[in-house]
Coordinates of C-alpha atoms in Angstrom, one line a residue:
Chain A
M300 CA -15.4 4.6 6.0
K301 CA -19.5 4.9 6.7
V302 CA -21.1 2.2 8.5
S303 CA -23.6 1.6 5.6
K304 CA -20.8 1.5 3.3
L305 CA -19.0 -1.3 5.3
L306 CA -22.2 -2.9 5.8
V307 CA -22.3 -3.0 1.5
V308 CA -18.7 -4.2 1.1
F309 CA -19.1 -6.6 3.8
S310 CA -22.2 -8.4 2.4
T311 CA -20.9 -8.6 -0.9
V312 CA -17.7 -10.2 0.2
V313 CA -20.3 -12.8 2.5
F314 CA -22.3 -13.0 -1.0
L315 CA -19.3 -13.9 -3.0
F316 CA -17.5 -16.0 -0.7
T317 CA -20.9 -17.9 0.1
I318 CA -20.9 -18.7 -3.8
S319 CA -17.8 -20.2 -3.5
F320 CA -18.2 -22.3 -0.3
T321 CA -19.0 -25.3 -2.3
E322 CA -15.9 -25.0 -4.1
A323 CA -13.9 -24.0 -0.6
R324 CA -14.6 -27.3 0.9
A325 CA -12.5 -29.2 -1.2
A326 CA -9.7 -26.3 -2.1
N327 CA -7.0 -24.7 -0.4
I328 CA -7.9 -22.0 1.7
S329 CA -5.1 -19.3 2.7
I330 CA -5.2 -16.4 4.8
R331 CA -2.5 -13.5 5.2
S332 CA -2.6 -11.3 8.3
E333 CA -0.3 -8.6 9.0
T334 CA -0.8 -6.8 12.1
M335 CA 1.1 -3.3 12.6
V336 CA 1.4 -1.0 15.3
R337 CA 3.7 2.0 14.6
F338 CA 4.9 4.8 16.9
F339 CA 5.9 8.3 16.2
E340 CA 5.2 12.0 17.1
R341 CA 3.8 14.7 15.2
D342 CA 1.3 18.3 15.8
T343 CA -2.1 17.6 15.8
T344 CA -5.0 20.6 16.1
S345 CA -4.5 20.3 19.9
K346 CA -1.2 19.3 20.5
T347 CA 2.4 19.5 19.7
D348 CA 4.6 16.4 19.4
A349 CA 1.4 14.2 20.1
L350 CA 2.4 10.4 20.4
I351 CA 0.6 9.0 17.6
V352 CA 0.0 5.0 17.5
P353 CA -2.1 3.8 14.7
A354 CA -2.6 -0.1 14.6
Y355 CA -3.1 -1.8 11.2
E356 CA -4.3 -4.8 9.9
Y357 CA -3.6 -6.1 6.6
L358 CA -5.7 -9.2 5.7
Q359 CA -5.6 -11.2 2.3
F360 CA -8.0 -14.3 2.1
D361 CA -7.8 -16.5 -0.8
V362 CA -10.4 -19.4 -1.4
G363 CA -8.7 -21.9 -4.1
E364 CA -5.8 -21.9 -6.4
P365 CA -5.8 -20.6 -9.8
G366 CA -4.7 -23.2 -12.0
V367 CA -6.0 -25.8 -9.8
N368 CA -9.5 -24.9 -8.8
P369 CA -11.5 -22.9 -11.7
L370 CA -13.8 -21.0 -9.2
T371 CA -11.6 -19.2 -6.7
F372 CA -12.4 -16.5 -4.5
H373 CA -9.5 -13.5 -3.2
A374 CA -9.9 -10.7 -1.0
N375 CA -7.5 -7.9 0.2
G376 CA -8.0 -4.9 2.3
W377 CA -6.8 -3.0 5.4
G378 CA -8.0 -1.4 8.4
R379 CA -6.7 0.9 11.0
L380 CA -7.3 1.9 14.6
D381 CA -5.8 5.0 16.5
L382 CA -4.7 3.5 19.7
T383 CA -4.2 7.1 21.0
D384 CA -7.3 8.5 19.8
N385 CA -6.1 12.0 18.7
D386 CA -7.5 13.8 15.8
Y387 CA -4.4 13.2 13.7
F388 CA -6.1 10.6 11.3
D389 CA -9.7 12.6 11.6
D390 CA -9.4 13.4 7.7
Q391 CA -8.5 10.3 6.4
A392 CA -10.7 6.9 5.9
D393 CA -10.7 4.1 8.4
G394 CA -9.8 1.0 6.1
E395 CA -10.4 0.1 2.4
L396 CA -11.4 -3.2 0.8
L397 CA -8.6 -3.2 -1.9
Y398 CA -10.0 -6.3 -3.8
G399 CA -13.0 -8.8 -3.2
Y400 CA -13.7 -11.3 -6.2
L401 CA -14.9 -14.4 -7.2
Q402 CA -12.9 -15.9 -10.4
Y403 CA -13.8 -18.5 -12.9
L404 CA -10.7 -19.7 -14.9
Y405 CA -11.5 -21.8 -17.9
A406 CA -7.5 -23.0 -18.5
E407 CA -7.6 -24.8 -21.6
K408 CA -9.8 -22.0 -23.1
G409 CA -8.1 -19.0 -21.8
I410 CA -11.1 -17.8 -20.4
I411 CA -11.2 -15.7 -17.0
T412 CA -14.1 -14.2 -15.6
R413 CA -14.0 -11.9 -12.3
L414 CA -17.3 -10.7 -10.4
G415 CA -16.8 -8.0 -7.4
R416 CA -13.9 -5.4 -6.2
M417 CA -10.8 -5.8 -8.8
S418 CA -8.0 -3.8 -10.3
V419 CA -8.2 -4.0 -14.0
V420 CA -5.1 -3.5 -15.7
A421 CA -5.9 -3.4 -19.6
G422 CA -4.1 -1.1 -22.1
V423 CA -5.2 2.6 -21.3
A424 CA -7.2 1.0 -18.3
N425 CA -5.6 0.7 -14.7
E426 CA -8.6 0.8 -12.4
S427 CA -10.1 -0.4 -9.6
L428 CA -13.7 -1.7 -10.2
D429 CA -16.7 -2.8 -8.5
G430 CA -17.7 -4.9 -11.5
V431 CA -17.3 -8.0 -13.5
Y432 CA -14.1 -8.6 -15.9
L433 CA -13.7 -11.0 -18.9
K434 CA -11.0 -12.1 -20.7
A435 CA -11.0 -14.5 -23.7
S436 CA -9.0 -15.8 -26.5
F437 CA -10.7 -16.3 -29.8
S438 CA -7.4 -17.7 -31.2
P439 CA -4.0 -18.1 -31.4
A440 CA -4.2 -14.6 -32.7
I441 CA -6.9 -12.7 -31.0
D442 CA -7.8 -11.8 -27.6
L443 CA -10.3 -9.4 -25.9
S444 CA -10.6 -8.5 -22.4
V445 CA -13.6 -6.3 -20.9
F446 CA -14.7 -4.7 -17.9
A447 CA -17.7 -2.9 -16.6
G448 CA -18.9 -1.4 -13.3
L449 CA -18.5 1.2 -10.5
P450 CA -15.2 3.2 -10.6
V451 CA -13.9 2.9 -7.0
S452 CA -11.7 5.7 -7.5
L453 CA -14.9 7.9 -7.4
S454 CA -17.0 6.7 -4.5
D455 CA -16.2 9.6 -2.4
T456 CA -16.9 11.9 -5.2
N457 CA -20.7 13.0 -5.4
G458 CA -21.8 10.2 -4.5
R459 CA -22.4 7.1 -6.6
S460 CA -25.1 7.3 -8.5
G461 CA -24.8 8.0 -12.2
D462 CA -21.0 6.6 -12.0
F463 CA -20.0 4.1 -14.4
S464 CA -16.9 2.7 -15.9
Y465 CA -16.5 0.3 -19.0
G466 CA -13.7 -0.4 -21.5
G467 CA -11.5 -3.2 -22.8
R468 CA -8.5 -3.9 -24.5
L469 CA -8.3 -6.1 -27.8
G470 CA -4.9 -7.8 -28.5
F471 CA -3.6 -9.1 -32.0
R472 CA -1.0 -11.2 -32.1
L473 CA 0.7 -10.7 -35.7
A474 CA 3.4 -13.4 -35.4
A475 CA 5.4 -15.2 -32.0
S476 CA 6.1 -12.1 -29.6
Q477 CA 4.6 -9.3 -32.3
N478 CA 1.7 -7.7 -30.4
I479 CA -0.5 -4.8 -30.7
G480 CA -3.3 -4.1 -28.6
V481 CA -6.3 -1.3 -29.0
S482 CA -7.9 -0.1 -25.5
Y483 CA -10.4 2.2 -24.5
K484 CA -12.0 3.0 -21.0
M485 CA -14.8 5.7 -20.3
I486 CA -15.6 6.4 -16.7
R487 CA -18.7 8.5 -16.0
N488 CA -19.1 10.2 -12.8
D489 CA -22.9 11.8 -11.5
S490 CA -23.7 11.2 -14.9
T491 CA -21.0 13.2 -16.7
D492 CA -18.0 11.9 -18.6
A493 CA -15.3 11.9 -16.4
E494 CA -12.5 10.4 -18.2
E495 CA -12.6 9.1 -22.4
M496 CA -9.1 7.3 -23.3
V497 CA -8.3 5.1 -26.2
G498 CA -5.0 3.8 -26.5
L499 CA -2.6 1.8 -28.9
D500 CA -0.1 -0.2 -27.1
F501 CA 2.6 -2.7 -29.0
G502 CA 5.5 -5.4 -28.1
L503 CA 7.6 -6.0 -31.5
S504 CA 10.5 -8.2 -31.1
F505 CA 13.2 -8.4 -33.9
N506 CA 15.9 -11.0 -33.1
K507 CA 17.2 -10.0 -29.7
L508 CA 15.7 -6.4 -30.3
L509 CA 12.5 -5.7 -28.3
F510 CA 10.1 -2.4 -29.3
T511 CA 7.2 -1.4 -26.8
G512 CA 5.4 1.5 -26.0
A513 CA 1.7 3.0 -26.1
S514 CA 0.2 6.1 -27.1
S515 CA -2.8 7.2 -25.7
Y516 CA -5.7 9.8 -27.1
N517 CA -8.0 12.1 -24.8
F518 CA -11.4 12.3 -26.1
V519 CA -12.5 14.8 -23.6
T520 CA -9.5 17.3 -24.5
D521 CA -9.2 16.1 -27.8
G522 CA -5.9 15.4 -27.9
F523 CA -2.7 13.3 -27.6
A524 CA -2.2 12.6 -23.9
E525 CA 1.2 10.1 -24.2
H526 CA 3.4 8.8 -26.3
S527 CA 6.0 6.2 -24.7
Y528 CA 8.5 4.1 -26.5
E529 CA 11.2 2.3 -25.6
A530 CA 13.8 -0.1 -27.0
L531 CA 15.2 -3.3 -25.4
F532 CA 17.9 -5.1 -26.2
G533 CA 19.8 -7.8 -24.4
Y534 CA 23.1 -8.8 -25.1
A535 CA 25.1 -11.5 -22.7
K536 CA 24.8 -10.1 -19.5
T537 CA 23.7 -6.6 -20.0
H538 CA 20.5 -5.1 -21.0
F539 CA 20.2 -1.8 -22.6
N540 CA 17.1 0.3 -22.6
L541 CA 16.6 3.4 -24.6
F542 CA 13.1 5.2 -24.1
Y543 CA 11.4 8.5 -25.4
Q544 CA 8.3 10.0 -23.8
L545 CA 5.9 12.8 -25.1
Y546 CA 3.3 14.2 -22.5
A547 CA 0.8 17.2 -23.4
F548 CA -0.2 18.1 -20.2
E549 CA -3.7 19.7 -21.0
D550 CA -4.9 16.0 -22.4
Y551 CA -2.5 13.8 -19.9
F552 CA -3.7 15.2 -16.7
G553 CA -7.0 16.4 -18.3
T554 CA -9.1 13.6 -16.8
G555 CA -11.9 15.6 -15.4
D556 CA -13.9 14.1 -12.5
N557 CA -11.4 11.4 -12.1
N558 CA -8.8 13.8 -11.0
A559 CA -7.4 15.7 -8.0
N560 CA -4.9 18.6 -7.2
P561 CA -1.9 18.8 -7.9
F562 CA -2.6 17.5 -11.0
R563 CA -5.7 19.5 -11.9
I564 CA -3.7 22.7 -11.9
L565 CA -1.1 20.9 -14.6
A566 CA -3.9 20.2 -16.7
Q567 CA -4.6 23.9 -17.3
T568 CA -1.3 24.3 -18.5
S569 CA -0.3 23.9 -22.4
E570 CA 2.8 22.6 -21.6
K571 CA 4.4 19.7 -23.2
L572 CA 7.4 17.6 -21.8
S573 CA 9.8 15.3 -23.4
S574 CA 11.3 12.5 -21.7
Y575 CA 14.3 10.7 -22.8
G576 CA 17.0 8.5 -21.7
L577 CA 19.1 5.2 -21.3
D578 CA 18.8 2.4 -18.6
I579 CA 21.9 -0.1 -18.7
S580 CA 21.9 -2.9 -16.3
H581 CA 24.7 -5.6 -15.9
N582 CA 25.6 -8.4 -14.4
F583 CA 28.9 -9.1 -14.0
T584 CA 28.3 -12.3 -11.7
D585 CA 25.4 -14.8 -10.9
F586 CA 25.8 -12.4 -7.6
V587 CA 26.7 -8.7 -8.8
E588 CA 25.1 -6.7 -10.6
A589 CA 25.3 -2.6 -12.0
G590 CA 22.9 -0.1 -13.3
F591 CA 23.3 3.0 -15.0
K592 CA 20.3 5.6 -16.1
L593 CA 20.9 8.7 -17.9
A594 CA 17.3 10.9 -18.3
R595 CA 16.6 14.2 -19.7
N596 CA 13.5 16.5 -19.2
D597 CA 12.8 18.9 -22.0
Y598 CA 9.8 21.3 -21.4
D599 CA 7.9 23.7 -23.9
Q600 CA 7.9 26.4 -21.5
G601 CA 9.3 25.4 -18.4
D602 CA 13.2 24.7 -17.3
A603 CA 14.9 21.5 -18.6
S604 CA 16.6 19.1 -16.1
N605 CA 19.0 16.1 -16.4
Y606 CA 19.2 13.4 -13.9
G607 CA 21.9 10.3 -13.7
A608 CA 22.4 7.6 -11.3
L609 CA 24.3 4.6 -10.6
T610 CA 23.3 1.6 -8.6
V611 CA 25.4 -1.4 -7.4
A612 CA 24.5 -4.7 -5.7
W613 CA 25.9 -8.1 -4.5
H614 CA 23.4 -10.9 -3.1
G615 CA 24.4 -14.2 -1.7
E616 CA 22.8 -17.5 -2.0
D617 CA 20.2 -17.0 0.7
L618 CA 18.7 -13.4 1.9
T619 CA 21.9 -11.8 2.1
G620 CA 23.5 -8.9 0.2
I621 CA 24.6 -5.5 0.2
G622 CA 23.9 -2.2 -2.3
G623 CA 24.1 1.2 -3.1
E624 CA 22.6 3.8 -5.4
F625 CA 23.7 7.3 -6.1
G626 CA 22.2 9.9 -7.7
V627 CA 22.7 13.4 -9.3
S628 CA 19.9 16.0 -11.1
R629 CA 20.8 19.4 -12.2
G630 CA 18.3 21.9 -13.8
G631 CA 15.9 24.8 -13.5
E632 CA 16.2 28.3 -12.0
N633 CA 18.1 28.9 -8.6
D634 CA 19.2 25.0 -8.7
R635 CA 15.7 24.3 -7.7
N636 CA 16.1 21.2 -9.1
D637 CA 20.1 20.3 -8.2
M638 CA 19.8 17.5 -5.8
L639 CA 22.5 14.6 -4.8
L640 CA 21.4 11.3 -3.4
A641 CA 23.7 8.7 -1.8
R642 CA 22.0 5.6 -0.5
I643 CA 23.9 2.2 1.3
Y644 CA 21.7 -0.8 2.4
G645 CA 22.2 -4.2 3.5
Y646 CA 20.4 -7.3 4.9
K647 CA 21.7 -10.8 6.0
E648 CA 20.0 -14.3 6.9
I649 CA 21.5 -15.1 10.3
T650 CA 21.6 -18.6 10.8
G651 CA 21.2 -20.0 14.5
G652 CA 20.6 -16.4 15.7
M653 CA 19.2 -16.3 19.6
L654 CA 17.1 -12.7 19.1
L655 CA 16.6 -12.4 15.1
D656 CA 16.9 -14.9 12.1
R657 CA 16.9 -12.0 9.6
L658 CA 18.5 -8.3 9.9
S659 CA 18.2 -5.6 7.5
C660 CA 19.3 -1.6 7.6
D661 CA 19.2 1.2 4.9
L662 CA 21.3 4.9 5.2
L663 CA 20.1 7.6 2.6
Y664 CA 21.9 11.1 2.7
A665 CA 20.3 13.9 0.1
K666 CA 21.7 16.9 -0.6
Y667 CA 19.4 19.9 -2.1
G668 CA 20.6 22.8 -4.1
D669 CA 18.1 25.1 -3.0
P670 CA 17.5 25.1 0.4
I671 CA 14.4 23.7 1.6
Y672 CA 13.2 25.7 5.0
D673 CA 16.7 26.7 5.1
E674 CA 17.9 23.2 5.5
D675 CA 19.7 21.7 2.3
T676 CA 20.4 18.0 3.6
S677 CA 18.7 15.5 4.7
I678 CA 19.6 11.9 6.6
F679 CA 17.6 8.7 6.9
F680 CA 18.4 5.6 8.5
S681 CA 16.3 3.0 9.3
I682 CA 17.4 -1.0 11.2
A683 CA 14.9 -4.0 10.5
G684 CA 15.1 -7.0 12.1
S685 CA 12.7 -10.2 12.3
R686 CA 12.3 -13.6 13.5
K687 CA 10.2 -16.8 13.3
I688 CA 8.0 -17.5 16.5
K689 CA 8.2 -21.3 17.1
I690 CA 6.2 -21.8 14.0
D691 CA 7.2 -21.6 10.6
N692 CA 4.4 -19.1 9.7
L693 CA 4.2 -16.8 12.8
R694 CA 6.8 -14.1 12.1
L695 CA 7.8 -10.9 14.2
K696 CA 9.2 -8.1 12.7
V697 CA 10.6 -4.9 14.7
S698 CA 12.0 -1.7 13.1
A699 CA 13.4 1.7 13.9
D700 CA 13.5 5.1 11.8
Y701 CA 15.4 7.9 11.9
E702 CA 14.8 11.0 10.0
R703 CA 16.6 14.6 10.0
G704 CA 16.1 16.9 7.2
P705 CA 13.5 20.1 6.1
F706 CA 10.8 18.8 7.6
F707 CA 11.8 17.0 11.1
D708 CA 14.7 17.8 13.3
N709 CA 15.0 14.7 14.9
D710 CA 12.1 12.2 14.2
F711 CA 12.1 8.7 15.8
R712 CA 9.7 6.3 14.4
G713 CA 9.1 2.3 15.3
M714 CA 6.9 -0.1 14.3
V715 CA 6.0 -4.0 15.5
S716 CA 4.3 -6.4 13.2
L717 CA 3.1 -9.9 13.6
I718 CA 2.8 -11.9 10.3
Y719 CA 0.9 -15.0 10.1
L720 CA 0.2 -17.5 7.4
Y721 CA -2.1 -20.0 7.2
S722 CA -3.3 -22.3 5.1
N723 CA -5.3 -25.8 5.5
Q724 CA -3.4 -27.7 2.9
Chain B
M11 CA -30.4 4.0 -24.2
S12 CA -32.0 2.7 -21.3
L13 CA -29.6 1.3 -18.5
Y14 CA -31.9 -1.5 -18.7
L15 CA -31.0 -1.9 -22.4
K16 CA -27.8 -1.6 -21.8
L17 CA -27.6 -4.4 -19.6
K18 CA -29.3 -7.1 -21.6
S19 CA -26.8 -6.1 -24.6
G20 CA -23.6 -6.4 -22.2
I21 CA -24.9 -9.8 -20.8
F22 CA -25.5 -10.7 -24.7
L23 CA -21.9 -9.4 -25.6
L24 CA -20.5 -11.2 -22.8
L25 CA -22.4 -14.5 -23.6
L26 CA -21.3 -14.7 -27.3
I27 CA -17.7 -13.5 -26.2
M28 CA -17.9 -16.7 -24.2
T29 CA -19.3 -19.3 -26.8
L30 CA -16.6 -18.1 -29.1
A31 CA -13.7 -18.3 -26.9
A32 CA -15.2 -21.6 -25.9
C33 CA -14.8 -23.0 -29.4
A34 CA -11.2 -21.8 -30.2
T35 CA -8.1 -23.7 -29.1
V36 CA -5.3 -21.6 -27.8
Y37 CA -1.9 -22.5 -26.2
Q38 CA -2.7 -20.6 -22.7
L39 CA 0.2 -19.6 -20.4
P40 CA 0.1 -21.7 -17.0
A41 CA -1.5 -20.1 -14.0
K42 CA 1.7 -20.4 -11.9
H43 CA 5.1 -20.5 -12.9
P44 CA 6.3 -24.0 -13.5
E45 CA 8.9 -23.9 -11.2
E46 CA 9.2 -22.1 -7.8
L47 CA 12.2 -19.6 -7.8
D48 CA 13.9 -19.0 -4.6
L49 CA 16.3 -15.8 -5.4
G50 CA 16.5 -14.4 -2.0
G51 CA 17.1 -11.0 -2.5
R52 CA 17.9 -11.3 -6.6
L53 CA 15.3 -9.9 -8.7
P54 CA 14.6 -12.5 -11.6
I55 CA 16.3 -12.2 -15.1
C56 CA 14.0 -14.2 -17.0
T57 CA 16.4 -14.5 -19.5
D58 CA 18.7 -16.4 -17.7
C59 CA 16.7 -19.2 -18.1
H60 CA 14.4 -18.5 -21.5
E61 CA 15.4 -17.4 -24.5
S62 CA 14.9 -13.9 -25.3
R63 CA 11.3 -14.6 -26.7
D64 CA 9.3 -17.7 -27.8
D65 CA 5.8 -18.2 -29.5
N66 CA 4.1 -16.9 -26.3
I67 CA 6.0 -14.9 -23.9
T68 CA 8.6 -12.1 -24.8
Y69 CA 10.8 -13.0 -21.8
E70 CA 13.3 -9.7 -22.1
L71 CA 10.4 -7.7 -21.4
F72 CA 9.8 -9.3 -18.2
S73 CA 13.4 -9.3 -17.0
H74 CA 13.4 -7.7 -13.6
I75 CA 16.7 -5.5 -14.3
K76 CA 17.6 -2.9 -12.0
T77 CA 15.4 -0.2 -13.3
W78 CA 12.2 -2.7 -13.5
S79 CA 10.6 -0.7 -10.9
T80 CA 10.0 2.2 -12.9
N81 CA 9.9 0.1 -16.2
H82 CA 7.3 -2.5 -15.8
R83 CA 4.1 -0.6 -17.0
F84 CA 4.2 -1.9 -21.1
A85 CA 4.7 -5.6 -19.5
A86 CA 1.7 -5.5 -17.4
Q87 CA -0.3 -3.7 -20.0
Q88 CA 0.2 -6.2 -22.8
Q89 CA 0.4 -9.8 -20.8
E90 CA -0.8 -9.2 -17.3
Q91 CA -1.2 -12.7 -16.5
V92 CA 2.7 -13.5 -17.0
C93 CA 2.7 -11.0 -14.0
N94 CA 0.0 -13.6 -12.1
M95 CA 2.2 -16.5 -12.6
C96 CA 4.6 -15.2 -9.4
H97 CA 2.4 -12.1 -8.3
Q98 CA -0.6 -11.8 -6.4
Q99 CA -2.9 -8.9 -6.7
S100 CA -2.3 -7.9 -3.1
Y101 CA 1.2 -7.4 -4.3
C102 CA 1.0 -4.9 -7.0
N103 CA -1.7 -3.5 -4.6
D104 CA 1.1 -2.3 -1.8
C105 CA 1.6 0.4 -4.8
H106 CA -1.2 0.8 -6.9
G107 CA -4.1 0.1 -4.4
V108 CA -7.0 2.0 -4.7
Q109 CA -5.8 3.7 -1.2
V110 CA -3.2 2.2 0.5
E111 CA -2.6 4.3 3.6
L112 CA 1.0 3.2 4.6
K113 CA 4.3 3.9 1.8
P114 CA 5.4 0.7 0.5
S115 CA 9.0 1.5 2.3
D116 CA 7.2 1.9 5.4
K117 CA 5.2 -1.6 5.0
N118 CA 8.4 -3.1 4.4
P119 CA 11.2 -1.7 6.0
D120 CA 12.9 -5.2 5.9
Q121 CA 13.0 -5.3 2.4
P122 CA 15.8 -2.7 1.2
Y123 CA 16.6 -4.6 -1.9
R124 CA 13.1 -3.7 -3.6
Q125 CA 12.9 -0.6 -5.3
M126 CA 10.3 1.8 -3.7
P127 CA 10.6 5.6 -4.7
H128 CA 9.3 7.1 -1.3
R129 CA 12.2 5.8 0.9
G130 CA 13.8 8.4 3.0
D131 CA 13.0 12.3 2.7
F132 CA 10.4 12.0 0.0
L133 CA 8.4 14.6 1.5
S134 CA 11.1 17.2 0.5
R135 CA 12.4 14.9 -2.8
H136 CA 8.8 14.8 -4.2
A137 CA 8.7 18.4 -5.2
I138 CA 12.3 18.0 -7.2
E139 CA 11.0 14.7 -8.7
G140 CA 7.9 16.1 -9.5
R141 CA 8.7 19.1 -10.9
M142 CA 11.2 17.8 -13.1
N143 CA 8.7 15.2 -14.1
P144 CA 5.1 15.1 -12.4
T145 CA 3.9 12.0 -15.1
S146 CA 5.5 9.3 -12.5
C147 CA 3.4 10.7 -10.0
F148 CA 0.0 10.9 -11.5
R149 CA 0.4 6.9 -12.5
C150 CA -0.3 5.8 -9.0
H151 CA -1.7 9.2 -7.3
G152 CA -3.8 10.4 -10.3
N153 CA -7.5 10.1 -9.2
P154 CA -9.4 11.3 -6.4
K155 CA -9.1 8.5 -4.0
T156 CA -5.2 7.8 -4.6
A157 CA -4.7 11.2 -4.3
Q158 CA -5.8 11.7 -0.8
T159 CA -2.3 11.5 0.5
C160 CA -1.8 14.4 -1.3
A161 CA -4.7 16.2 -0.2
P162 CA -3.4 17.6 3.6
C163 CA -1.0 19.8 1.3
H164 CA -2.4 20.2 -2.2
G165 CA -5.8 20.2 -1.4

């Protein structure tokens, strides 16, 4: 990240924080800091098997509590320092402000306003934005959310001059749990239209049966991008989910400048994909649950494929449990999409442990139908432990991973993390 | 239309919306879930305590069943404020952040009970899963910033 960009981001955060300072004096201030140091070996341009030791800081900062304080401030971001100072991270950003916004919540009237950098989720919009967001309810039957600002996703594409994004979602509640929404988004890059979508989403409930889904239309390519529909049904301790999705690649991936490889290539095809299947989840007891998934992907031109998976998990009262997953995929020319996956994991809270008070492990095995770099299997094992350090809000976490497969002969990775939580109340 | 005129129209529209909304009386969801949930590694099934739906929330839609990690899109699109009752934006940003270098499973190796798609040898698996259905990759890696993790190989 360039210094000038950092300065702009920093001054915005300070500005927004200053506005909320009066409110903050009486409000809860909370900070979550996660400092991580990772260790692994990779080839760099100058060295084979070079030791890479990046240190990360993930910092979250909240002033005030939504619902308690009308005016609140929230920020979250990360930064990285390469302690070995080699060229491994040369082409990557050293950090990012994920969000930093001032929020005003008028709870009784359902008005939410946000100013700053934020994620916006509203119908067809799932964007990160430097701007303003407003959500308001006009009546029990109608609510509206609107947003406008600079799209963060395009900040590195031809600069920010001429960039602009706006849109919103109008939601209608026809009756109890009968929701329909119409949404729109426009993203402009360098004064040209990068993406323009309109969408319709719905959630319609009939007794215990729920239909939900969305369709979106791409104005730039002039075609329907997606139709995705689900039927959910819960009976006793069993949940069923039938789904159907239809994608037109030219319209779904054809989002102009707001796109990148490998999806740009897919946007140039006239391929259509329909994906459909069934998810079943069943809770045998309060502590044992199982899930089953069956999906089929049908292409207009390409090969069809099928995927099936079974999951089982047991949970104890505290943070203790074991689980497993088994999945198989089939289809494609030369067995290219054939794959078998098996996973076992466990985690345990250790009361009165001398070294650790939490321990977890994860084992994952994969077998590929078509060998990749002459290897047809991979294995991954991870073990992690953590403990509180004297005070409740400081935790030290240590983890080690091992991986062997097509891309790594014997890869060992390690990580040490320190998590600190602060609250003035 | 000039930028100045657009801004003026935008501000006018916002003020109009806020005025109209301030006059309305609507039931509002609480900002936080009324009860603290201590579930350990278990995922919350809303319908364990609530009916399938009431006048304000379709609880069935928000039950975190085993496939929740791949099925929560419509719930978030339609009623994001229900998500906000239990999760801060930072929780969603672990996967959906505009640029997050660490894979969620690398950042949280001590949480194997959470469904995270990139565990283990994902470098090999992503080619297969991407061929089978690339649309799920696009939702999180579909713009120039989020696709930077794909750029070293895919350009």
